[in-house]
mmCIF file of C-alpha atoms in Angstrom:
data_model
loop_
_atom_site.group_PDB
_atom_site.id
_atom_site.type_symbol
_atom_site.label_atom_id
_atom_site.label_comp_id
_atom_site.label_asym_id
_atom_site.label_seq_id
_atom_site.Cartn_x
_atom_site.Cartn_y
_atom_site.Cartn_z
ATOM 1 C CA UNK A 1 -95.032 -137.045 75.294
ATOM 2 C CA UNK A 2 -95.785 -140.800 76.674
ATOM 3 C CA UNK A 3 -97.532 -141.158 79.929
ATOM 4 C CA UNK A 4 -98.430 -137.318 80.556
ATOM 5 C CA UNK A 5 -99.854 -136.573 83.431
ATOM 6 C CA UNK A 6 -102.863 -134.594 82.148
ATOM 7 C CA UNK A 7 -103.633 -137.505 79.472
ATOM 8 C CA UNK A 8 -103.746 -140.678 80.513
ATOM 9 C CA UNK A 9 -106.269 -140.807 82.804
ATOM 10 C CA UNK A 10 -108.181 -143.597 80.263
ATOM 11 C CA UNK A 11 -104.812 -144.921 79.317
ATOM 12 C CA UNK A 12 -105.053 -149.089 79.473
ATOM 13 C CA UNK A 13 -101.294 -150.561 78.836
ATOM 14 C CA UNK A 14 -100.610 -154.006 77.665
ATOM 15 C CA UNK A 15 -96.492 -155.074 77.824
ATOM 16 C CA UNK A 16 -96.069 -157.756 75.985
ATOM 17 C CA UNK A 17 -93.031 -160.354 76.710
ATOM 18 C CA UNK A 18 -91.551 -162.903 75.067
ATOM 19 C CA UNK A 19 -89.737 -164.215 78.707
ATOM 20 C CA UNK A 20 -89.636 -163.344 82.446
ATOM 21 C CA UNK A 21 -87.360 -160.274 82.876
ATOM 22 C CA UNK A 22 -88.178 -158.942 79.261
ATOM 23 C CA UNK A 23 -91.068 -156.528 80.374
ATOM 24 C CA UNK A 24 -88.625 -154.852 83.496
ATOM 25 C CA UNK A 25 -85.676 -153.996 81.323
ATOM 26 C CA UNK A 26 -87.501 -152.803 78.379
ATOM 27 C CA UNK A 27 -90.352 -150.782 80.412
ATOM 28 C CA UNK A 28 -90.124 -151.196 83.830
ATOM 29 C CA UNK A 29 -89.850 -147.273 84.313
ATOM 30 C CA UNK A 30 -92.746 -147.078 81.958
ATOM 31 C CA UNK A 31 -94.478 -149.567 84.186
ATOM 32 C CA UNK A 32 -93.513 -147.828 87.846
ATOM 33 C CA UNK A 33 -95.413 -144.182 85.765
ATOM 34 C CA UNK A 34 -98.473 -145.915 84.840
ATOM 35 C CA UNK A 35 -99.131 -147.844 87.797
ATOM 36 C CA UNK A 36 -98.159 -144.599 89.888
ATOM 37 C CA UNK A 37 -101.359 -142.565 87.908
ATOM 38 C CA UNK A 38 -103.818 -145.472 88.703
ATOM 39 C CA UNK A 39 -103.158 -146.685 84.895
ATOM 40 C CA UNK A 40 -104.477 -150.323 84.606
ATOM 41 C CA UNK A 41 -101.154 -152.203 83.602
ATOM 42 C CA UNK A 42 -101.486 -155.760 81.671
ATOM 43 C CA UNK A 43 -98.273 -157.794 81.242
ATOM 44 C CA UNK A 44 -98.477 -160.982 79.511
ATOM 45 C CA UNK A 45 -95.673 -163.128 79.506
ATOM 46 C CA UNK A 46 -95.664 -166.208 76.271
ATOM 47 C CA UNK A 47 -92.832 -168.217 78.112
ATOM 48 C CA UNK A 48 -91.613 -168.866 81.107
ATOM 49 C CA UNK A 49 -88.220 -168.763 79.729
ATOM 50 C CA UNK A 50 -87.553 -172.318 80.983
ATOM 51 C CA UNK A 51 -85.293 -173.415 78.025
ATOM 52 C CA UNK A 52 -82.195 -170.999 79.154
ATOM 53 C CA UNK A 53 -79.172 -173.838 79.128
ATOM 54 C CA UNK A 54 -76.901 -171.090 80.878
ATOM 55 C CA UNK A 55 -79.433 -170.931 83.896
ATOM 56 C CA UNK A 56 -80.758 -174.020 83.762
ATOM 57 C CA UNK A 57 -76.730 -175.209 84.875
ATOM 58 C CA UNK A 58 -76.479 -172.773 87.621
ATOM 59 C CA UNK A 59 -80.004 -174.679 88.698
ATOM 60 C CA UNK A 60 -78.182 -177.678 88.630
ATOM 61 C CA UNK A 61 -75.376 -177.044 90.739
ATOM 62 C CA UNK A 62 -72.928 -177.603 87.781
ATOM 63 C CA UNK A 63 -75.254 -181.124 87.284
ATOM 64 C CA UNK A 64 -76.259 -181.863 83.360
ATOM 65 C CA UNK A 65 -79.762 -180.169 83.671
ATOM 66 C CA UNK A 66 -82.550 -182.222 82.961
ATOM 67 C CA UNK A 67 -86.501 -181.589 81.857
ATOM 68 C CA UNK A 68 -87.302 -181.170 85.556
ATOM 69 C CA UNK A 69 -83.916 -178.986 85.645
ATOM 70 C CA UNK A 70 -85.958 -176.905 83.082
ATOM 71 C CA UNK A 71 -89.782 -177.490 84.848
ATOM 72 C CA UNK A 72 -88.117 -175.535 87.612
ATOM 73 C CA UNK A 73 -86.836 -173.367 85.986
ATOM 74 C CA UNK A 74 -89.738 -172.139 84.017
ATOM 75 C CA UNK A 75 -91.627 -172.340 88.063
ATOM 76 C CA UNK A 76 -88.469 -170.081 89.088
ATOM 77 C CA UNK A 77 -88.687 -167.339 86.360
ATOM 78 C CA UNK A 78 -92.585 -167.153 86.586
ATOM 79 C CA UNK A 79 -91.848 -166.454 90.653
ATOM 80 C CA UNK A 80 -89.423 -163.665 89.424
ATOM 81 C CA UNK A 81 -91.846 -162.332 87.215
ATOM 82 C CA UNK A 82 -94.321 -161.688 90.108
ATOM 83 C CA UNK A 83 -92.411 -160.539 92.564
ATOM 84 C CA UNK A 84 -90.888 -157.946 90.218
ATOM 85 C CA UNK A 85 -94.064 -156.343 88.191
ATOM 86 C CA UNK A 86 -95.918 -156.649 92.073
ATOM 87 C CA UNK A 87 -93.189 -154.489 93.272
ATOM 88 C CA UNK A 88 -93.553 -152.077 90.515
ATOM 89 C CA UNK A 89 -97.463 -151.698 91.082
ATOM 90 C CA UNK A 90 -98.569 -154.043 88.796
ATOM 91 C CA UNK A 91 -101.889 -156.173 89.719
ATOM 92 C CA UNK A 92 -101.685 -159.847 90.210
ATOM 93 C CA UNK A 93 -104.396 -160.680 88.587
ATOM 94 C CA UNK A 94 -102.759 -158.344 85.730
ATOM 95 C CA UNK A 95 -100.052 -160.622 85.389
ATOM 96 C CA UNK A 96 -100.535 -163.496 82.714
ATOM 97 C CA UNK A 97 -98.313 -166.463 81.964
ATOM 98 C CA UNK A 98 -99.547 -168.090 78.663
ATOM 99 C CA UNK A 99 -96.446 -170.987 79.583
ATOM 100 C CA UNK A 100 -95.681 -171.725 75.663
ATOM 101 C CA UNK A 101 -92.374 -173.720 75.076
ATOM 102 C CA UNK A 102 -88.886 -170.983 75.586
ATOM 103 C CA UNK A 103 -87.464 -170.911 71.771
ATOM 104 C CA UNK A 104 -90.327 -172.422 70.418
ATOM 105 C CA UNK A 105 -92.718 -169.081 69.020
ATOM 106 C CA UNK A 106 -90.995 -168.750 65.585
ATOM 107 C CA UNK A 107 -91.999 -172.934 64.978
ATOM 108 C CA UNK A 108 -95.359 -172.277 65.969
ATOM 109 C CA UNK A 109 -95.960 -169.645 63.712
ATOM 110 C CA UNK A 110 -94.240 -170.790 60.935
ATOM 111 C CA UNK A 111 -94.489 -174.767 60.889
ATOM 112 C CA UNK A 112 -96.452 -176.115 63.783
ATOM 113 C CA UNK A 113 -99.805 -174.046 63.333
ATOM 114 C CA UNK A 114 -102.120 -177.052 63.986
ATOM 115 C CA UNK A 115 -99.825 -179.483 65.125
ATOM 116 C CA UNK A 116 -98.665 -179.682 68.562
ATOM 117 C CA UNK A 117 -94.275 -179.189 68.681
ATOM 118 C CA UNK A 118 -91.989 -180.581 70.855
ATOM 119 C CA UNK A 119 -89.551 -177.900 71.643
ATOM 120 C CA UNK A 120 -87.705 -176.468 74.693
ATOM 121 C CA UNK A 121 -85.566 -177.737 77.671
ATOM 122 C CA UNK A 122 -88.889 -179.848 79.544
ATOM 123 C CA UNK A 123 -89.511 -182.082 76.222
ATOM 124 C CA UNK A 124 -93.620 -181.658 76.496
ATOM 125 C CA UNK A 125 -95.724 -180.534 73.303
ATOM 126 C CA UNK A 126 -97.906 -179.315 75.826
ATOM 127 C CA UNK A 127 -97.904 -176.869 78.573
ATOM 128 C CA UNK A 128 -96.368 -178.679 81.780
ATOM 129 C CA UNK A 129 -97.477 -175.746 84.519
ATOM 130 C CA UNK A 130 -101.087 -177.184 86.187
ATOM 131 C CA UNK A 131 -101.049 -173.593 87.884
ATOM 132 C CA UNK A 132 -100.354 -169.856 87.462
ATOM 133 C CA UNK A 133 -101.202 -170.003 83.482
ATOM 134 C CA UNK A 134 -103.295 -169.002 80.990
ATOM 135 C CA UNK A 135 -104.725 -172.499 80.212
ATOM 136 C CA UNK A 136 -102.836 -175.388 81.666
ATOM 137 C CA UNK A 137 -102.357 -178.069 79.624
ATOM 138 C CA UNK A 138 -102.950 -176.030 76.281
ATOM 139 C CA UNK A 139 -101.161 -177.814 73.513
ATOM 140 C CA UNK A 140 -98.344 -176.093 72.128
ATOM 141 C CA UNK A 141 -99.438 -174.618 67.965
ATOM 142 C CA UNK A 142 -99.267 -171.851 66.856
ATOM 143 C CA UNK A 143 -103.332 -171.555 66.494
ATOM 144 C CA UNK A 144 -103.348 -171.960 69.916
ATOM 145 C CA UNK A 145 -100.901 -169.768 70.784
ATOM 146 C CA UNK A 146 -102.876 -167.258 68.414
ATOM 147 C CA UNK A 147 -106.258 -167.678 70.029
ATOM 148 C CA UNK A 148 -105.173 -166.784 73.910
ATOM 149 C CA UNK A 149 -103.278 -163.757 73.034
ATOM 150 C CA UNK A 150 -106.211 -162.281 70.761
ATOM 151 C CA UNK A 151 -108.610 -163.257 73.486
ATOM 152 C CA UNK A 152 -106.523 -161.433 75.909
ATOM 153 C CA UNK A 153 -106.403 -158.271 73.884
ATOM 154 C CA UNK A 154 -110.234 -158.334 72.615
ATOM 155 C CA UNK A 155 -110.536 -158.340 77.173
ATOM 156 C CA UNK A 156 -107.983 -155.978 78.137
ATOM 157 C CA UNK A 157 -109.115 -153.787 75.430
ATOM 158 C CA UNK A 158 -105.343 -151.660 75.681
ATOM 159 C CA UNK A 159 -104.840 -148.413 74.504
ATOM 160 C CA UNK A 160 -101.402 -148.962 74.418
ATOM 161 C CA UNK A 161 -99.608 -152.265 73.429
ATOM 162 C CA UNK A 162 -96.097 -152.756 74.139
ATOM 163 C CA UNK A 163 -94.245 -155.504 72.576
ATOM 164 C CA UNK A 164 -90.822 -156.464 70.919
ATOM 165 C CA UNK A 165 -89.545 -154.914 67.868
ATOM 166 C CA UNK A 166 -89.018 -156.672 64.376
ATOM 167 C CA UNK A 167 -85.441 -156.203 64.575
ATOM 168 C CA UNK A 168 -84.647 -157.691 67.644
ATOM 169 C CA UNK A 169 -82.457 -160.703 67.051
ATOM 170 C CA UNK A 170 -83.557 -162.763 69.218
ATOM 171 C CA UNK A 171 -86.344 -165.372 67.400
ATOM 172 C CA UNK A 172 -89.119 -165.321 70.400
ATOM 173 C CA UNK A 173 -88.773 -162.023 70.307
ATOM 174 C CA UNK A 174 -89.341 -161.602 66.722
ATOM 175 C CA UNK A 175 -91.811 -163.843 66.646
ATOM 176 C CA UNK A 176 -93.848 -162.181 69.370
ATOM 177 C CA UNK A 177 -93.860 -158.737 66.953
ATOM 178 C CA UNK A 178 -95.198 -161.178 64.328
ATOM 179 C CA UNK A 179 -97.705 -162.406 66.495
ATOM 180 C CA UNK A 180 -99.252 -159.196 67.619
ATOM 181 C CA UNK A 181 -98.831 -157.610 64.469
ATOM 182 C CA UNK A 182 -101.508 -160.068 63.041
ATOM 183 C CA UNK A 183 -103.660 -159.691 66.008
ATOM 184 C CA UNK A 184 -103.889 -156.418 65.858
ATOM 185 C CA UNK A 185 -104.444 -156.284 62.015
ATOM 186 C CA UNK A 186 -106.942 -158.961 62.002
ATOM 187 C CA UNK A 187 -109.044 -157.730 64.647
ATOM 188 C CA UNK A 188 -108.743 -154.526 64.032
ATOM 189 C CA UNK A 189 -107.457 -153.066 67.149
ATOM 190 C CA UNK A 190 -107.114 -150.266 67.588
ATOM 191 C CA UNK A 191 -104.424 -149.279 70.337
ATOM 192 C CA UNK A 192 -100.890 -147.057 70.003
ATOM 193 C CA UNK A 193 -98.645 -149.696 69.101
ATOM 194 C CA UNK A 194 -95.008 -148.981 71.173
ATOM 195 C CA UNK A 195 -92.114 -151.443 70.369
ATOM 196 C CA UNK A 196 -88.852 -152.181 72.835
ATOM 197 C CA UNK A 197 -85.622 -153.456 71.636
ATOM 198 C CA UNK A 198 -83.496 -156.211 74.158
ATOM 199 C CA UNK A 199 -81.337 -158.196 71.518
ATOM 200 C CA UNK A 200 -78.977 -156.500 69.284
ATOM 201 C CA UNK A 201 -75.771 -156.296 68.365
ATOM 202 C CA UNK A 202 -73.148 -153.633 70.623
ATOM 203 C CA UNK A 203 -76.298 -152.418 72.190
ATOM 204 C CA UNK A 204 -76.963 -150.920 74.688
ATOM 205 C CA UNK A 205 -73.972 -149.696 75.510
ATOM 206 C CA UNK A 206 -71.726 -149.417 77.355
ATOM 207 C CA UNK A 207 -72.655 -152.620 79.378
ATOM 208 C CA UNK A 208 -72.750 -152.595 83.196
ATOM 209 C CA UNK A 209 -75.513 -150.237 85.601
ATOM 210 C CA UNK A 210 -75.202 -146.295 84.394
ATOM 211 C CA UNK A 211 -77.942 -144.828 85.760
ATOM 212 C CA UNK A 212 -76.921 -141.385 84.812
ATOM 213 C CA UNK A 213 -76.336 -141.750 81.403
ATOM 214 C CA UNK A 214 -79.719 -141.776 78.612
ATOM 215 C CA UNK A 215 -80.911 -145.101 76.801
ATOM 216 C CA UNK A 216 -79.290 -144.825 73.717
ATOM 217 C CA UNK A 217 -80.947 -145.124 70.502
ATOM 218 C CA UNK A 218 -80.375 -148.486 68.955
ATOM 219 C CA UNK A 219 -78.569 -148.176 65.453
ATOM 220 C CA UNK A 220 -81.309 -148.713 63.600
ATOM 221 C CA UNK A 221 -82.881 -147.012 60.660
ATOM 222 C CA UNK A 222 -85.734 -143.858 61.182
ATOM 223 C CA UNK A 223 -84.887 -143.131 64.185
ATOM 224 C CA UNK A 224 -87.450 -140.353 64.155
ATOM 225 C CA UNK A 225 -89.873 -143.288 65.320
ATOM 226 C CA UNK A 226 -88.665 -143.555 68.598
ATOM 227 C CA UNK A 227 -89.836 -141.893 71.504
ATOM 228 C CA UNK A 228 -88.202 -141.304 75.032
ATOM 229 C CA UNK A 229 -88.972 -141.822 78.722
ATOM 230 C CA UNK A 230 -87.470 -139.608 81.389
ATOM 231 C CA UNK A 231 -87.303 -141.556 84.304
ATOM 232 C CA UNK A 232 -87.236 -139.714 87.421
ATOM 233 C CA UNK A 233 -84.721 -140.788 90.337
ATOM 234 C CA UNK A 234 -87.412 -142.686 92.187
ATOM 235 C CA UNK A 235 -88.473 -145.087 88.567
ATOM 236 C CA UNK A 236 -84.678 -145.307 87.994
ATOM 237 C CA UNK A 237 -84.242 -147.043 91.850
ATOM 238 C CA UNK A 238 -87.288 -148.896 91.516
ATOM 239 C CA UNK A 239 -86.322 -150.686 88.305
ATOM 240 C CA UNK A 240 -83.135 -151.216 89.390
ATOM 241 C CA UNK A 241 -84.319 -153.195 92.756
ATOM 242 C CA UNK A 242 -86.859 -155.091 90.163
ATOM 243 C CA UNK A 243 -84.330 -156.428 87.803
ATOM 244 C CA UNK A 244 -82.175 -157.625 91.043
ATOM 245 C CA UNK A 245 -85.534 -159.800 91.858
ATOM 246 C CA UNK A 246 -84.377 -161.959 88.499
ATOM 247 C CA UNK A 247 -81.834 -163.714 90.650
ATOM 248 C CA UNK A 248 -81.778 -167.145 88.185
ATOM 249 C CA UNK A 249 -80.942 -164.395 85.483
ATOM 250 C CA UNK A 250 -78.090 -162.138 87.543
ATOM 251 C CA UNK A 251 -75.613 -165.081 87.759
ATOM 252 C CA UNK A 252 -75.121 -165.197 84.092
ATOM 253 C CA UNK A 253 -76.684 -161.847 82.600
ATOM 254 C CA UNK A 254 -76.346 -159.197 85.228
ATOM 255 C CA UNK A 255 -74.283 -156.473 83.578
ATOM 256 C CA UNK A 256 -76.994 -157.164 80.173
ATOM 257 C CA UNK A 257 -79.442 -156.595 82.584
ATOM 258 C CA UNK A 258 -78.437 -153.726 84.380
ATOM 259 C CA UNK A 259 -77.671 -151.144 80.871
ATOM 260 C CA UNK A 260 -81.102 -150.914 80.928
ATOM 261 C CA UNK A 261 -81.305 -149.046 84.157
ATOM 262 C CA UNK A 262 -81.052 -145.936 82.478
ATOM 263 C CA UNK A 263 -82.236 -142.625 82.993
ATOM 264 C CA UNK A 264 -84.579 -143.015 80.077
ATOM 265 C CA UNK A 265 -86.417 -145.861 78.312
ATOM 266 C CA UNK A 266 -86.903 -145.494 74.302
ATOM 267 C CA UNK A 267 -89.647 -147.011 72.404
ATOM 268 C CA UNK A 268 -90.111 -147.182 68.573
ATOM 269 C CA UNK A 269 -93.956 -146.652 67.136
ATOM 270 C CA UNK A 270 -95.171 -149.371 65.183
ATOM 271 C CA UNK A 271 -97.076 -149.082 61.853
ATOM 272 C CA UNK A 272 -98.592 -151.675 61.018
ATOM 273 C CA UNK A 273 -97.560 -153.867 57.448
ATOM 274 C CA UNK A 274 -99.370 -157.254 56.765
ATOM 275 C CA UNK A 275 -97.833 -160.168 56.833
ATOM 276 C CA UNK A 276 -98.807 -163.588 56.162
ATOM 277 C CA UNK A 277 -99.329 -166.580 58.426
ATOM 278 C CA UNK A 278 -99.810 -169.941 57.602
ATOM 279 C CA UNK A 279 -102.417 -170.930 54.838
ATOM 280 C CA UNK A 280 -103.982 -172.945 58.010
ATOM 281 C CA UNK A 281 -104.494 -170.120 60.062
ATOM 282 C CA UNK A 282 -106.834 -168.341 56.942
ATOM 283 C CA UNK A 283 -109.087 -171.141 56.895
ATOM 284 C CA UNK A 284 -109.953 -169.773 61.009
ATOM 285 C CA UNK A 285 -112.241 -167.623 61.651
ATOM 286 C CA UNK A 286 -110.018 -164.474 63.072
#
């Protein structure tokens, strides 16, 4: 069973998340456990999520958004972030914003490897924060994009990495399962690999804050792979007052955001398959 008492005493957990509110909703019962036994908790969010049109309007006060619309934005989210995983019993210093372009991780992997890409709300091909990430300034390729989260990893040295599944519809987040995927295959780590689902069709459902009812298992194929979290009524509150702390997400998202205050939280294990990256990238010493 994940997190039990008795065994994970030398448990070191890594969430991975492709946005700001990602790594509550998919594990932020998961989260509450672990930081409850003394667990060392890592969360590393790639974006700040600062391309979101929906929220970047709502920023502007019904206004056209512009790229400082979306600068705030990404400043707003990152704040969220923080406040959220803090109140869960995450570390500070634990929490790490790598500030790549929102919508941009599936072009860095697949086209702009070496080449810096111009994608997102801000209109930078470089990262815009000068505080609170990774590397400010870091030039947005995929190489670069590659390097920080492998470094990360190789100094965290996780036990457990938690990161989006290859199913999820979303591209960052598909893209992020890509990305680790390689890491850990390259670099042989060697860690229990635990995926979360966010974006998929008529799931979860139904829509809206049940916090009686289970996570259900999303419709997809082997579902012997998955693996459920009891949440206890404490883990269940707590979560729920974390996601409320997204408030730049609740005016447009809140019921999505609030079926995953459940009384469990599933996770599928990951088995590794190769998969290529760009011929670039094998000309690098990984």
């Amino acid at each position: 069973m994940l997190l039990e008492k008795e065994r994970s005493g030398d448990f070191r957990i890594l969430v991975v998340a492709p946005h700001p509110d990602d790594e509550v909703i998919a594990a932020g019962g998961l989260i509450t456990r672990a930081c409850k036994l003394g667990i060392d908790v890592g969360v590393v969010l790639i974006t700040n999520g600062d391309a979101y049109q929906r929220a970047a309007k709502v920023l502007a006060r019904g206004q056209v958004p512009t790229a400082k619309t979306y600068y705030q934005l990404g400043l707003t989210r990152q704040r969220e972030s923080i406040n959220a995983l803090t109140y869960l019993g995450v570390q500070p210093k634990n929490i790490i914003f790598l500030g790549f372009a929102d919508a941009s991780l599936k072009f860095l992997l697949d086209k702009y490897w070496e080449q810096p890409c111009n994608i997102g709300g801000i209109g930078t091909t470089y990262c815009p924060y000068k505080s609170g990430v990774y590397n400010p300034g870091v030039a947005y390729t995929g190489e670069n994009l590659y390097r920080a989260m492998q470094t990360i990893i190789k100094s965290f040295k996780p036990t457990h990495i938690i990161y989006p599944h290859e199913k999820d519809t979303h591209d960052d987040h598909k893209a992020t399962n890509r990305l680790i995927n390689q890491i850990v295959t390259r670099s042989r780590i060697e860690a229990v690999l635990l995926n979360y689902l966010v974006h998929f069709p008529q799931w979860p459902v139904p829509k809206g804050l049940y916090q009686d009812l289970d996570m259900p298992l999303p419709p997809l194929e082997e579902p012997e792979n998955w693996t459920r979290l009891k949440l206890t009524t404490d883990e269940i509150k707590r979560k729920y007052q974390a996601i409320l702390l997204y408030k730049s997400q609740l005016y447009t998202l809140k019921d999505f955001l609030l079926s995953f205050d459940r009384s469990s939280e599933v996770f599928a294990h990951h088995h590794i398959k190769y998969e290529r990256l760009p011929s670039s990238a094998k000309k690098s010493n990984y």
